[in-house]
């Protein structure tokens, strides 16, 4: 799938786009997970997007948060007073809602287990007036959390030791009315959250955009006919972001990356990341590129600047490898060039970087400012910026630099810089980790004529404009409008069974028989595999002929899996709907293994594989 194209200001769909013609009609919700007082990085992006939706399309947007730590905070008022969110943006916190709703509204939350009227007997003895009482085991692991209403009565008991008291295992969440009678109960936090969403969203046609990997790992199961569900992938999707792909996915995103077809839409910030994810068959047409938006810093490409003055905004952490920037600047200075670098940001690497600056005799060249509010404004007076990350979700700081007319000099890492920068035209790209190349690019920039630099600044400002509010919100509108509110197709009764499976010279050849699809007709099918430990996952498209399904998994897709056991499933993808069916295997007689890969039927009658680890140096 191609990324969403640029559109002209006059391009609109009046039958789909009411209001100001940028977004399709419906209610808009942004779902995040926030802990404590601060809204950090990724959530800040969600705040900015939500405000742009509200401001440009004259609509109300609701930001939904699940964290109990937010319950006592009036962040909506604070953010609105600071100008961070638009007046039409509303912040909903689950726990603030539960303590504000009357009993009649709480009763709209539908439970998923038969209510136990004696659940109130589980309450922890209340020690004071705090709204939360906790019970933990000897290892400080949470066993129970009781939440109290502002009026003092018990509101929720969340027990996580239902199988055996005092030992984690089994969960039950109970919601009470003001008379301490059970309203509803749930067997998981996911079900509890979904019941709240059903009340908040109701039956309105709505767009629910999830910005949290934590929430995304379970929200893919929230499927409602009236809700278009979207996940935003903000960062690198592979476990080894700076190494060759092995099939291991990022641990914090593992839950949703294995279920991208459970969403109506999955967005990446760059084309290169979308192409890489599509190359692994992680999604059947649900992926679209919609970048983060950046502020218009109104950079003046003709404004005189001190050529040798550079700025860098980065966390002082291993991912950002700021040490490469320091070494490159020190090397350029050692060859007689006048150059300085102001670094804004803080983190665990600060002591190491301070020592490096001293060892390179660069104290008069490189200055660590720490965290500074509004640091991006320094790009307006700086001549160049540096980015030396191991990987990026997009590299928003690159866009901010370009918007200010400050020339970015970047490692061409996954993902982002190469999607934004045209080398030598509006910035510079350097092979990742090549410190000498970074120093050479900086020296090249310092040696350019003023006319050449002015042209680069003009090009940088022009390119950054592609990521300003209006074009990005228009792209969101096109991506969302392409999704249908058609009924979700479900195939919970579908079955798949091995007819034959053989390890060949090319890979694993599998033939399955599928049954009980009823009237469901998948648009695509895949054979998928997942390691029992670790985060290895992959899939290949299957072919259907009647009720027979065939697929071949190349050795190259599975040979890098370092975990021993993998389990196989059949993925059924519908126009709107997704089912993953564990593949049954009645007996091993249909299976032919190899000395390196043993295919077998588990004790539960399912199809699995065991990768046999061999000592490659052995001659026996």
Coordinates of C-alpha atoms in Angstrom, one line a residue, residues 70-294:
X70 CA -4.5 10.5 37.0
X71 CA -7.7 10.4 39.1
X72 CA -6.7 13.2 41.6
X73 CA -5.4 15.5 38.9
X74 CA -7.2 18.2 36.9
X75 CA -4.9 17.9 33.9
X76 CA -7.6 19.1 31.5
X77 CA -7.8 22.5 33.2
X78 CA -4.0 22.8 33.5
X79 CA -3.4 21.8 29.9
X80 CA -6.1 24.2 28.6
X81 CA -4.8 27.1 30.7
X82 CA -1.3 26.5 29.4
X83 CA -2.5 26.4 25.8
X84 CA -1.4 22.8 25.3
X85 CA -4.9 21.6 24.3
X86 CA -7.7 23.2 22.3
X87 CA -10.9 24.3 24.2
X88 CA -12.8 21.6 22.3
X89 CA -10.5 18.8 23.6
X90 CA -11.9 16.9 26.6
X91 CA -9.8 14.6 28.9
X92 CA -11.6 11.5 30.3
X93 CA -10.0 9.5 33.0
X94 CA -11.5 6.1 33.8
X95 CA -11.3 6.6 37.5
X96 CA -12.5 10.1 37.5
X97 CA -15.6 8.9 35.6
X98 CA -16.3 6.1 38.0
X99 CA -16.2 8.3 41.0
X100 CA -18.3 11.0 39.2
X101 CA -21.0 8.9 37.6
X102 CA -24.2 8.2 39.5
X103 CA -25.2 4.6 40.1
X104 CA -27.6 4.6 37.2
X105 CA -24.8 5.3 34.8
X106 CA -22.4 2.8 36.5
X107 CA -25.0 0.2 35.9
X108 CA -24.5 0.6 32.1
X109 CA -21.2 -1.1 32.5
X110 CA -21.9 -4.7 31.5
X111 CA -20.0 -7.5 33.4
X112 CA -18.6 -10.6 31.8
X113 CA -18.8 -13.0 34.8
X114 CA -21.7 -14.1 37.0
X115 CA -21.8 -11.6 39.9
X116 CA -20.9 -12.9 43.4
X117 CA -22.9 -10.9 45.9
X118 CA -20.4 -11.7 48.7
X119 CA -17.5 -10.0 46.9
X120 CA -17.7 -7.1 49.4
X121 CA -16.3 -9.5 52.0
X122 CA -13.0 -9.3 50.3
X123 CA -12.5 -5.6 51.1
X124 CA -9.2 -4.7 52.8
X125 CA -9.6 -3.0 56.1
X126 CA -9.4 0.7 55.4
X127 CA -6.5 2.3 57.2
X128 CA -7.3 6.0 56.4
X129 CA -9.0 8.3 54.0
X130 CA -6.9 7.6 50.9
X131 CA -9.0 6.5 48.0
X132 CA -6.8 3.4 47.4
X133 CA -6.0 0.5 49.7
X134 CA -3.4 -2.1 48.5
X135 CA -2.6 -5.6 49.5
X136 CA 0.7 -7.2 48.4
X137 CA 2.6 -10.4 48.9
X138 CA 6.0 -10.8 50.6
X139 CA 7.7 -10.0 47.3
X140 CA 5.9 -6.7 47.0
X141 CA 3.7 -7.9 44.2
X142 CA 0.2 -6.5 44.0
X143 CA -2.6 -8.9 45.1
X144 CA -5.5 -6.5 45.5
X145 CA -6.4 -2.9 45.0
X146 CA -9.6 -1.4 46.6
X147 CA -10.8 1.9 45.2
X148 CA -13.1 4.2 47.2
X149 CA -15.6 6.8 46.0
X150 CA -15.0 10.4 46.9
X151 CA -18.1 10.1 49.2
X152 CA -16.4 7.3 51.1
X153 CA -18.1 4.2 50.0
X154 CA -16.3 1.2 48.4
X155 CA -16.3 1.5 44.6
X156 CA -14.0 -1.2 43.1
X157 CA -12.2 -4.3 44.4
X158 CA -9.6 -5.7 42.0
X159 CA -8.4 -9.0 43.3
X160 CA -5.5 -10.8 41.5
X161 CA -5.2 -13.9 43.7
X162 CA -8.6 -15.6 43.0
X163 CA -7.1 -19.1 42.5
X164 CA -5.3 -19.2 45.9
X165 CA -5.4 -16.4 48.5
X166 CA -2.0 -14.8 48.8
X167 CA -0.6 -16.1 45.5
X168 CA -1.0 -14.2 42.3
X169 CA -3.3 -16.0 39.8
X170 CA -6.8 -15.5 38.7
X171 CA -8.4 -12.0 38.6
X172 CA -11.8 -10.6 39.5
X173 CA -12.8 -6.9 39.3
X174 CA -16.0 -5.9 41.1
X175 CA -17.9 -2.7 40.8
X176 CA -20.2 -1.6 43.6
X177 CA -23.0 0.9 44.0
X178 CA -23.2 3.3 47.0
X179 CA -25.1 0.6 49.0
X180 CA -22.2 -1.8 48.5
X181 CA -24.2 -4.0 46.3
X182 CA -22.4 -5.6 43.3
X183 CA -23.2 -3.9 40.0
X184 CA -21.0 -6.0 37.7
X185 CA -17.8 -8.2 37.7
X186 CA -15.1 -8.9 35.2
X187 CA -12.4 -11.5 34.9
X188 CA -9.7 -9.2 33.4
X189 CA -8.7 -5.6 33.3
X190 CA -9.2 -5.7 29.5
X191 CA -12.9 -6.6 29.9
X192 CA -13.3 -3.9 32.6
X193 CA -11.8 -1.2 30.4
X194 CA -14.0 -2.3 27.5
X195 CA -17.1 -1.9 29.6
X196 CA -16.1 1.6 30.4
X197 CA -15.4 2.4 26.7
X198 CA -18.8 1.1 25.8
X199 CA -20.4 3.7 28.1
X200 CA -18.2 6.5 27.0
X201 CA -18.5 5.9 23.3
X202 CA -22.0 4.5 23.2
X203 CA -23.5 3.7 19.8
X204 CA -22.2 6.7 18.0
X205 CA -20.1 6.3 14.9
X206 CA -16.7 6.9 16.4
X207 CA -13.0 6.8 15.6
X208 CA -10.8 5.4 18.4
X209 CA -7.1 6.1 17.9
X210 CA -4.7 4.3 20.3
X211 CA -1.4 5.9 20.9
X212 CA -0.2 3.6 23.7
X213 CA 1.7 0.3 23.1
X214 CA 0.6 -0.8 26.5
X215 CA -3.1 -0.3 25.6
X216 CA -2.6 -1.5 22.1
X217 CA -1.6 -4.9 23.3
X218 CA -5.2 -5.6 24.5
X219 CA -7.4 -3.0 22.7
X220 CA -7.2 -4.9 19.4
X221 CA -9.9 -7.1 20.9
X222 CA -12.3 -4.2 21.3
X223 CA -14.3 -4.6 18.1
X224 CA -17.6 -2.8 17.7
X225 CA -19.5 -2.2 14.5
X226 CA -19.7 1.6 15.3
X227 CA -16.0 2.0 16.2
X228 CA -13.2 2.4 13.7
X229 CA -10.2 1.2 15.7
X230 CA -6.7 2.6 14.9
X231 CA -3.3 1.9 16.4
X232 CA -0.4 4.3 15.9
X233 CA 3.1 2.7 15.8
X234 CA 5.4 5.3 17.2
X235 CA 8.7 3.6 17.4
X236 CA 10.8 0.8 16.0
X237 CA 8.9 -2.5 15.7
X238 CA 11.8 -4.9 15.9
X239 CA 13.4 -6.1 19.1
X240 CA 17.0 -5.6 17.8
X241 CA 16.5 -2.2 16.2
X242 CA 20.1 -1.6 15.4
X243 CA 20.8 -5.2 14.2
X244 CA 19.7 -7.4 11.3
X245 CA 16.1 -8.5 11.6
X246 CA 15.7 -11.9 13.2
X247 CA 11.9 -12.1 13.5
X248 CA 11.8 -11.0 17.1
X249 CA 9.4 -8.1 17.6
X250 CA 9.7 -5.3 20.2
X251 CA 8.6 -6.7 23.6
X252 CA 6.5 -3.7 24.6
X253 CA 4.5 -3.9 21.3
X254 CA 4.4 -7.7 20.9
X255 CA 0.7 -8.0 21.7
X256 CA -0.6 -5.6 19.1
X257 CA 2.0 -6.3 16.4
X258 CA 0.8 -9.9 16.3
X259 CA -2.8 -8.6 15.8
X260 CA -2.6 -5.7 13.4
X261 CA -5.4 -7.2 11.4
X262 CA -7.6 -6.8 14.4
X263 CA -7.5 -3.1 13.9
X264 CA -9.3 -1.2 11.1
X265 CA -6.2 0.9 10.5
X266 CA -2.6 0.8 11.7
X267 CA -0.4 3.8 11.0
X268 CA 3.3 4.2 10.8
X269 CA 5.1 7.5 10.9
X270 CA 7.3 6.8 7.8
X271 CA 7.1 4.9 4.5
X272 CA 10.2 3.0 5.3
X273 CA 8.8 1.5 8.4
X274 CA 5.5 0.6 6.7
X275 CA 7.4 -1.1 3.9
X276 CA 9.5 -3.1 6.4
X277 CA 6.4 -4.2 8.3
X278 CA 4.6 -5.2 5.1
X279 CA 7.6 -7.1 4.0
X280 CA 7.1 -9.4 7.0
X281 CA 3.3 -9.8 6.3
X282 CA 2.4 -8.2 9.6
X283 CA -0.7 -6.8 8.1
X284 CA -3.1 -7.5 5.3
X285 CA -3.7 -4.0 3.9
X286 CA -4.3 -2.2 7.3
X287 CA -1.0 -0.3 7.3
X288 CA -0.9 3.3 6.1
X289 CA 1.7 6.1 6.6
X290 CA 0.5 9.1 8.5
X291 CA 3.4 11.2 9.9
X292 CA 3.4 13.1 13.1
X293 CA 2.8 16.8 12.6
X294 CA 5.3 19.5 13.4

